[in-house]
Structure formats: C-alpha cells, structure tokens
Amino acid sequence: MDPKAVFCPNLACPARGQVGRGTIVIHSQQEQRYKWNQCGRTFAATSGTAFDRLRTAVDLVVLGVTLLAHGCPVQAIVAAFGVDERPVVAWQARAGAQGERVHQHLVVQPRDLGQVQADELCVNQQGQRVWMALAIQVPTRRWLGGAISATRDGRLIAQLVATIRACALGRPLLIAVDGLSSYVTAIQAAFREPIPTGRRGRPRLRPWNDIGIGQVIKHRAGRRVVSVTRRIVQGRATLVARLIHQTQGHGGLNTAYIERRNAPFRARVAALGRRTRALARRTATLEAGMYLIGTVYNFCTAHDSLRLDGIIGGHKWLPRTPAMAAGLTDHCWSVQELLAYRVPPPRWTPPTRRGRPSKELQRLIAQWCS
C-alpha cells in the first residue's frame, strides 16, 4: 500500500482527486483501507475500480473478464470454473463500467486525429434489431467510441459524431464514412466554433477550417458488391489526398480500417455475427460489452501494423497497442491493470455565492485550488 499514489474519492471533499499532498495515511493494512485526514473518511484500496466491494478472488475475476473480452461465452466460463451464471454477468457489467470510465478519462480528450473512419453494425436483439455505430482514428488504430440506438438514424450518428468532436483538436481532419446522409448533416453541425463579437447574445458559428468529409458508397446486387463510388462531400481534393498520405501512407479514400476494426467486435460479441442465433437480450449488456472489448483493444492488445523496429535488447519488433501509439501510455496494459485503474473525480470548484467568501472558504481555495 502506497498512500502517496492514491487520492480521496469523496465527492464532498475539496481535496478529491489530488495525489501526493501528504494527507493520506494507511488506516488498516489488513483490511487494505486508507484514511484522508482532510475529511476524515476512510476508503478501500479498491475504491473506484472494478474490484470495489467484490468478495470473489481477484484472479478468478480477471481470468473471467479476460475470457469475456475475447469472445468466450458465459456458459463456457460457468462450466469451466463451476460458478453461477449471475456473478459472471455481473463481472461483465463491472468491467464494462470500468472500461467506460477509463475510456472517457483517457481516450475522449482533444488530440490531433488526422483521419477518422466510422461505420455501423446491425445487432440481433430479442424481438428487434438495434444499431451500433463505431469510430476509429486511422493512424493509431485507436477506437474513439461508439453509440447504440434502436434505429439507424440521425440521432445515432449525432451521438457518434459528438464523441469524435470531443476527441478532436482544431487541426486538419478527414472523416471517411459510408453513404448514410446523416453523417454529413451531423458532422457539419458538430464541427463548428463561435465567432466572438464582444456583443451580447449568441455568437454566430462558423465551420472548422480544413475539415474533409469523404463518402464510400457500395452498390450491391443481392449480397455481392458490384461497384464502389467515392466522393468528397466537403473539403479540397488536395487536402484529402494529403491527409490520406499522412495517415495511411498509400491508397485512396476508403473505410477499410473501420471495417477491419469491426472484425474483433463481430468475433467477440456473438450478437454481432452476420448469421447467428445469438441474441443481445439487453442494451445495457451490449453497451458493457462494447466498452470492455474497446478498452481491451486500445490498452491491452498489441497491433501488428503499429509495431516498431527493435533497437533495444536485440528484439526484432517492439509491439505497440493503439493507446501506446497515441501517447496515452508507455506500456501494454494487462487486463488486471485496466480493471484496477482508478479514475480521479473532477477537481473541486468553490461554490458560487453572493458577497465576500468566508475565511474558511478562502483558506480552502488557497489550499486546494492553487
């Protein structure tokens, strides 16, 4: 136990989320609990992780979640380890919630994306079909996020584009999608910024500079693709060609990277298979599986196309994960490390009150907001 590496998770504490301030002590070595002297609260070492208040052995949970993240059926885990089905389903829900927290904290941050590709998957649900929209960053193969909806409409695409917008800096960007018209409307609405005028009222919005939108439309006859139409909806052709060269090196406008990225989802979520009897009974379970597979892919899976020439220790290749290629981490995470990662809560902000703040509030502001 290292008190210098943890933070207080109490949302009512003004020192929440701050590490290395010297006010956390070990409360109980046997029970693995810390104490924060500022608010007097105690908390477990597993607080804020997927292992919080879990009575099952950590090794068994990590092994079960690893199998779930690689497409092993729940019934197979039940038969192999002799456990009940309900705890295994609960492990998946815990791991999905932990993956979503890690994803929102580390992945959904403004960065230079270069090129993004997006696509939708049809999911077989009991009594109906739902749609899952996904997006990746092409240079790093990093999964940016996804959205789930009962219909393949503008609301689904708007949720996905909002995630892409939250991950993007104001740099030249190419977004390659299929022929769904909702993409163009959602991208043009999301990638805008206000023009400051100094006057009262809502300022006008202008589109981002150097935003390219490309569509790849596949024409089918039955189940076969007979022709492909590529068109640039927005942006200069020279900009699109330059971004394609910078992000993928060769080739033309395509959605091959996101379609290749869909393969692990289809292989690891049975309901995403094209011809399968498996059904996703609940949307919450499908969303938990999406974040579990996505975060394991980003942080725990080395990608062959991202490896570097080995120059240290005589290794032929140096493996890299999408998170390593994007600069989010410096090593390949294990599944246990992913499940045990503690996401800090948002920093405390002083309450807004009329009049002069009290001396106690001024002291808290000087101590924890500096």
Coordinates of C-alpha atoms in Angstrom, one line a residue:
M1 CA 0.0 0.0 0.0
D2 CA 1.4 3.4 -1.1
P3 CA -0.5 6.4 0.4
K4 CA 1.4 8.8 -1.9
A5 CA -0.1 7.2 -5.0
V6 CA -3.8 7.4 -4.1
F7 CA -6.4 10.2 -3.9
C8 CA -9.6 10.8 -1.9
P9 CA -12.7 9.6 -3.8
N10 CA -15.1 11.6 -1.6
L11 CA -17.0 13.9 -3.9
A12 CA -17.8 16.3 -0.9
C13 CA -14.1 16.7 -0.1
P14 CA -12.3 19.8 -1.6
A15 CA -9.1 17.7 -2.0
R16 CA -10.7 15.0 -4.0
G17 CA -8.7 13.5 -6.9
Q18 CA -5.4 15.1 -5.8
V19 CA -2.3 12.9 -5.4
G20 CA 0.8 13.4 -3.3
R21 CA -0.4 16.1 -0.9
G22 CA 0.8 14.1 2.1
T23 CA -2.5 13.9 4.0
I24 CA -3.5 10.3 3.2
V25 CA -2.4 7.6 5.7
I26 CA -2.9 3.8 5.9
H27 CA -5.9 3.2 8.1
S28 CA -5.8 -0.6 8.1
Q29 CA -3.1 -2.8 6.5
Q30 CA -5.1 -6.0 7.0
E31 CA -8.3 -4.6 5.5
Q32 CA -6.5 -2.6 2.8
R33 CA -8.0 0.8 3.7
Y34 CA -6.7 4.3 3.6
K35 CA -7.8 7.4 5.6
W36 CA -7.9 11.0 4.3
N37 CA -7.1 13.4 7.1
Q38 CA -8.8 16.4 5.4
C39 CA -12.3 15.0 5.6
G40 CA -11.8 12.1 8.0
R41 CA -13.3 9.5 5.6
T42 CA -11.8 6.1 5.1
F43 CA -11.9 4.2 1.8
A44 CA -10.7 0.9 0.5
A45 CA -7.7 0.5 -1.8
T46 CA -10.1 -0.9 -4.5
S47 CA -12.5 2.0 -4.3
G48 CA -13.3 3.4 -7.8
T49 CA -12.2 0.2 -9.6
A50 CA -13.9 -2.9 -10.9
F51 CA -12.9 -4.8 -7.7
D52 CA -14.8 -2.4 -5.3
R53 CA -16.9 -4.4 -2.8
L54 CA -16.2 -7.6 -4.6
R55 CA -15.9 -10.8 -2.5
T56 CA -14.7 -13.1 -5.3
A57 CA -11.0 -13.7 -5.7
V58 CA -9.3 -11.1 -7.9
D59 CA -7.5 -13.7 -10.0
L60 CA -10.8 -15.5 -10.9
V61 CA -12.5 -12.3 -11.9
V62 CA -9.5 -11.2 -14.0
L63 CA -9.5 -14.5 -15.8
G64 CA -13.2 -14.5 -16.4
V65 CA -13.2 -10.9 -17.7
T66 CA -10.3 -11.7 -20.0
L67 CA -12.2 -14.6 -21.5
L68 CA -15.3 -12.4 -21.9
A69 CA -13.3 -9.7 -23.6
H70 CA -12.1 -12.3 -26.2
G71 CA -15.5 -13.7 -27.0
C72 CA -15.8 -16.7 -24.6
P73 CA -19.5 -17.4 -23.9
V74 CA -20.7 -17.0 -20.4
Q75 CA -21.9 -20.6 -20.3
A76 CA -18.4 -21.8 -21.1
I77 CA -17.0 -19.9 -18.2
V78 CA -19.7 -21.3 -15.9
A79 CA -18.9 -24.8 -17.0
A80 CA -15.2 -24.4 -16.7
F81 CA -14.9 -22.8 -13.3
G82 CA -18.1 -24.1 -11.7
V83 CA -19.5 -20.7 -10.8
D84 CA -23.0 -19.4 -11.1
E85 CA -24.1 -17.5 -14.2
R86 CA -25.2 -14.4 -12.4
P87 CA -21.7 -13.5 -11.0
V88 CA -20.2 -13.8 -14.5
V89 CA -22.8 -11.5 -15.9
A90 CA -22.1 -9.1 -13.1
W91 CA -18.3 -9.2 -13.8
Q92 CA -19.1 -8.2 -17.4
A93 CA -21.2 -5.3 -16.2
R94 CA -18.5 -4.2 -13.8
A95 CA -15.8 -4.4 -16.4
G96 CA -17.9 -2.5 -18.9
A97 CA -18.5 0.3 -16.5
Q98 CA -14.8 0.4 -15.6
G99 CA -13.9 0.4 -19.3
E100 CA -16.3 3.3 -19.9
R101 CA -14.7 5.4 -17.1
V102 CA -11.2 4.7 -18.4
H103 CA -12.3 5.5 -21.9
Q104 CA -13.9 8.8 -21.0
H105 CA -10.9 9.8 -18.9
L106 CA -8.0 8.9 -21.2
V107 CA -9.3 8.5 -24.8
V108 CA -12.0 11.2 -25.0
Q109 CA -9.5 14.1 -24.9
P110 CA -8.7 16.6 -27.7
R111 CA -5.9 15.4 -29.9
D112 CA -4.7 15.6 -33.5
L113 CA -6.6 12.8 -35.2
G114 CA -5.6 13.2 -38.9
Q115 CA -8.2 10.7 -40.3
V116 CA -11.3 9.1 -38.7
Q117 CA -13.4 6.4 -40.1
A118 CA -16.9 5.5 -38.9
D119 CA -19.3 2.7 -39.6
E120 CA -22.5 1.0 -38.2
L121 CA -23.2 -2.6 -37.2
C122 CA -26.6 -4.3 -37.0
V123 CA -27.2 -6.2 -33.8
N124 CA -29.7 -9.0 -33.3
Q125 CA -31.7 -8.3 -30.2
Q126 CA -34.6 -10.2 -28.8
G127 CA -37.7 -9.2 -30.7
Q128 CA -35.9 -6.4 -32.7
R129 CA -32.7 -5.1 -34.1
V130 CA -30.5 -2.3 -32.8
W131 CA -27.6 -0.5 -34.4
M132 CA -24.1 0.1 -33.1
A133 CA -22.0 2.9 -34.6
L134 CA -18.2 2.9 -34.1
A135 CA -15.3 5.2 -35.0
I136 CA -11.5 4.8 -35.0
Q137 CA -8.5 7.0 -35.6
V138 CA -6.7 5.6 -38.6
P139 CA -3.0 6.5 -37.8
T140 CA -3.1 4.8 -34.3
R141 CA -6.0 2.4 -34.9
R142 CA -7.4 3.8 -31.7
W143 CA -11.1 3.1 -31.0
L144 CA -12.6 6.5 -30.3
G145 CA -16.0 5.4 -29.1
G146 CA -19.4 4.1 -30.1
A147 CA -23.2 4.7 -29.8
I148 CA -26.2 2.3 -29.7
S149 CA -29.7 3.1 -30.9
A150 CA -32.8 1.2 -31.9
T151 CA -32.8 2.9 -35.3
R152 CA -30.1 3.8 -37.8
D153 CA -31.0 7.5 -38.0
G154 CA -29.6 11.0 -37.3
R155 CA -29.8 10.6 -33.5
L156 CA -27.4 7.6 -33.6
I157 CA -25.0 9.3 -35.9
A158 CA -25.1 12.6 -33.9
Q159 CA -24.1 10.7 -30.7
L160 CA -21.1 9.2 -32.5
V161 CA -20.1 12.4 -34.2
A162 CA -20.3 14.2 -30.8
T163 CA -17.7 11.7 -29.4
I164 CA -15.4 12.3 -32.4
R165 CA -15.8 16.1 -31.9
A166 CA -14.7 15.7 -28.2
C167 CA -11.6 13.8 -29.3
A168 CA -10.5 16.3 -32.0
L169 CA -8.3 19.3 -31.9
G170 CA -8.8 22.1 -34.4
R171 CA -6.4 20.6 -36.9
P172 CA -6.9 19.3 -40.5
L173 CA -9.1 16.3 -40.3
L174 CA -10.6 13.8 -42.8
I175 CA -13.7 11.8 -41.8
A176 CA -14.5 8.9 -44.1
V177 CA -17.9 7.3 -43.8
D178 CA -20.4 5.3 -45.8
G179 CA -23.3 6.7 -47.9
L180 CA -25.6 7.4 -45.0
S181 CA -26.7 11.1 -45.4
S182 CA -27.0 11.6 -41.7
Y183 CA -23.2 11.7 -41.4
V184 CA -22.8 14.8 -43.5
T185 CA -25.5 16.7 -41.5
A186 CA -24.1 15.7 -38.1
I187 CA -20.5 16.5 -39.0
Q188 CA -21.3 19.9 -40.4
A189 CA -23.4 20.7 -37.3
A190 CA -20.8 19.4 -34.8
F191 CA -17.6 20.8 -36.2
R192 CA -18.3 24.5 -35.8
E193 CA -17.0 27.1 -33.4
P194 CA -18.3 30.5 -32.3
I195 CA -17.1 33.8 -33.7
P196 CA -16.5 36.2 -30.7
T197 CA -18.0 39.6 -31.4
G198 CA -17.9 41.2 -27.9
R199 CA -21.7 41.9 -28.1
R200 CA -24.5 40.3 -26.1
G201 CA -26.3 37.3 -27.4
R202 CA -25.4 34.1 -29.0
P203 CA -22.5 34.5 -31.5
R204 CA -22.5 33.1 -35.0
L205 CA -21.0 29.7 -35.7
R206 CA -18.5 29.1 -38.5
P207 CA -17.3 25.7 -39.8
W208 CA -13.9 24.5 -38.8
N209 CA -11.1 25.1 -41.3
D210 CA -9.6 22.1 -43.2
I211 CA -12.4 19.6 -42.5
G212 CA -12.8 17.0 -45.2
I213 CA -15.8 14.6 -45.5
G214 CA -15.5 11.6 -47.8
Q215 CA -18.1 9.0 -48.6
V216 CA -17.6 5.5 -49.8
I217 CA -20.8 4.2 -51.3
K218 CA -21.0 0.5 -52.1
H219 CA -23.5 -0.7 -54.8
R220 CA -24.7 -4.2 -54.3
A221 CA -26.6 -6.8 -56.4
G222 CA -28.0 -9.2 -53.9
R223 CA -25.2 -10.0 -51.4
R224 CA -22.3 -9.0 -53.7
V225 CA -20.7 -5.6 -54.1
V226 CA -20.6 -4.8 -57.8
S227 CA -19.2 -1.2 -57.7
V228 CA -17.9 1.4 -55.3
T229 CA -18.4 5.2 -55.6
R230 CA -16.0 7.5 -53.8
R231 CA -16.9 11.2 -53.4
I232 CA -15.6 14.2 -51.5
V233 CA -18.6 15.9 -49.9
Q234 CA -16.6 18.7 -48.2
G235 CA -13.0 19.9 -48.4
R236 CA -10.5 20.3 -51.1
A237 CA -9.2 17.3 -53.1
T238 CA -5.6 18.3 -52.3
L239 CA -6.4 18.4 -48.5
V240 CA -8.0 14.9 -48.7
A241 CA -5.1 13.5 -50.7
R242 CA -2.5 15.0 -48.2
L243 CA -4.3 13.6 -45.1
I244 CA -4.7 10.2 -46.7
H245 CA -0.9 10.1 -47.4
Q246 CA -0.1 11.3 -43.9
T247 CA -2.4 8.9 -42.1
Q248 CA -2.3 5.7 -44.1
G249 CA 0.6 6.1 -46.4
H250 CA -0.9 4.8 -49.6
G251 CA -4.3 4.0 -51.2
G252 CA -7.3 6.2 -51.8
L253 CA -10.4 7.2 -49.9
N254 CA -11.8 4.1 -48.1
T255 CA -13.4 2.8 -45.0
A256 CA -11.3 -0.4 -44.8
Y257 CA -9.8 0.4 -41.4
I258 CA -13.1 0.7 -39.6
E259 CA -14.4 -2.4 -41.4
R260 CA -11.3 -4.3 -40.3
R261 CA -11.9 -2.9 -36.8
N262 CA -15.4 -4.3 -36.8
A263 CA -14.0 -7.9 -37.1
P264 CA -13.0 -8.1 -33.3
F265 CA -16.4 -6.9 -32.3
R266 CA -18.1 -9.4 -34.5
A267 CA -15.9 -12.2 -33.3
R268 CA -16.2 -11.3 -29.6
V269 CA -19.9 -10.3 -29.4
A270 CA -22.0 -13.2 -30.6
A271 CA -25.0 -11.0 -31.4
L272 CA -22.9 -9.0 -33.9
G273 CA -22.4 -12.0 -36.2
R274 CA -24.0 -11.8 -39.6
R275 CA -25.6 -15.3 -39.4
T276 CA -26.0 -16.3 -35.8
R277 CA -28.7 -17.5 -33.4
A278 CA -27.2 -15.5 -30.5
L279 CA -29.3 -12.5 -29.3
A280 CA -28.5 -9.5 -27.2
R281 CA -31.2 -9.5 -24.6
R282 CA -30.5 -6.1 -23.1
T283 CA -29.0 -3.0 -24.5
A284 CA -27.1 -2.4 -21.2
T285 CA -25.3 -5.7 -21.6
L286 CA -24.4 -4.8 -25.2
E287 CA -23.0 -1.4 -24.2
A288 CA -21.0 -3.0 -21.4
G289 CA -19.5 -5.5 -23.9
M290 CA -18.8 -2.7 -26.3
Y291 CA -16.7 -0.7 -23.8
L292 CA -15.0 -3.9 -22.5
I293 CA -13.9 -5.0 -25.9
G294 CA -13.0 -1.5 -27.0
T295 CA -10.8 -0.7 -24.0
V296 CA -9.1 -4.1 -24.0
Y297 CA -8.3 -3.5 -27.7
N298 CA -7.0 0.0 -27.1
F299 CA -4.8 -0.7 -24.0
C300 CA -4.2 -4.4 -23.8
T301 CA -3.8 -5.6 -27.4
A302 CA -0.7 -5.1 -29.5
H303 CA -1.4 -4.3 -33.1
D304 CA 0.8 -5.8 -35.8
S305 CA 0.6 -2.7 -38.0
L306 CA 1.8 -0.4 -35.1
R307 CA 5.0 -2.3 -34.2
L308 CA 8.4 -0.7 -34.4
D309 CA 11.8 -2.0 -35.4
G310 CA 13.5 -3.4 -32.4
I311 CA 16.6 -1.4 -31.4
I312 CA 16.7 -2.2 -27.6
G313 CA 17.7 -5.6 -26.3
G314 CA 18.0 -7.2 -29.7
H315 CA 14.3 -7.6 -30.2
K316 CA 13.2 -7.9 -33.8
W317 CA 10.0 -6.0 -33.2
L318 CA 8.7 -3.7 -30.5
P319 CA 4.9 -4.3 -30.0
R320 CA 2.6 -1.4 -29.5
T321 CA -1.0 -1.0 -28.6
P322 CA -3.2 1.7 -30.1
A323 CA -3.0 3.6 -26.7
M324 CA 0.8 3.5 -26.9
A325 CA 0.8 4.8 -30.5
A326 CA -1.5 7.6 -29.4
G327 CA 0.8 8.5 -26.5
L328 CA -1.8 7.6 -23.8
T329 CA 0.6 5.1 -22.0
D330 CA 4.1 3.8 -22.3
H331 CA 3.4 0.1 -22.0
C332 CA 0.9 -2.6 -22.8
W333 CA -1.6 -2.9 -20.0
S334 CA -2.8 -6.2 -18.5
V335 CA -6.5 -6.8 -18.0
Q336 CA -6.0 -6.6 -14.3
E337 CA -4.2 -3.2 -14.6
L338 CA -7.2 -2.0 -16.7
L339 CA -9.7 -3.2 -14.1
A340 CA -7.7 -1.7 -11.2
Y341 CA -7.1 1.7 -12.8
R342 CA -8.6 4.5 -10.6
V343 CA -10.1 7.4 -12.5
P344 CA -9.8 10.6 -10.4
P345 CA -13.0 12.5 -9.8
P346 CA -13.3 16.1 -11.2
R347 CA -11.4 18.7 -9.3
W348 CA -13.3 20.6 -6.6
T349 CA -14.6 24.1 -7.6
P350 CA -15.6 26.7 -5.0
P351 CA -19.3 27.3 -4.6
T352 CA -20.7 30.4 -6.2
R353 CA -22.2 32.7 -3.6
R354 CA -23.1 36.3 -3.4
G355 CA -20.9 38.5 -1.3
R356 CA -17.5 38.1 0.1
P357 CA -16.4 34.5 0.7
S358 CA -15.8 33.4 4.3
K359 CA -12.3 33.0 5.7
E360 CA -12.8 29.2 5.7
L361 CA -13.7 29.2 2.1
Q362 CA -10.8 31.4 1.2
R363 CA -8.5 29.0 3.0
L364 CA -9.9 26.0 1.1
I365 CA -9.5 27.9 -2.2
A366 CA -5.9 28.8 -1.4
Q367 CA -5.0 25.3 -0.3
W368 CA -6.7 23.2 -3.0
C369 CA -7.3 25.4 -6.0
S370 CA -3.8 26.8 -6.3

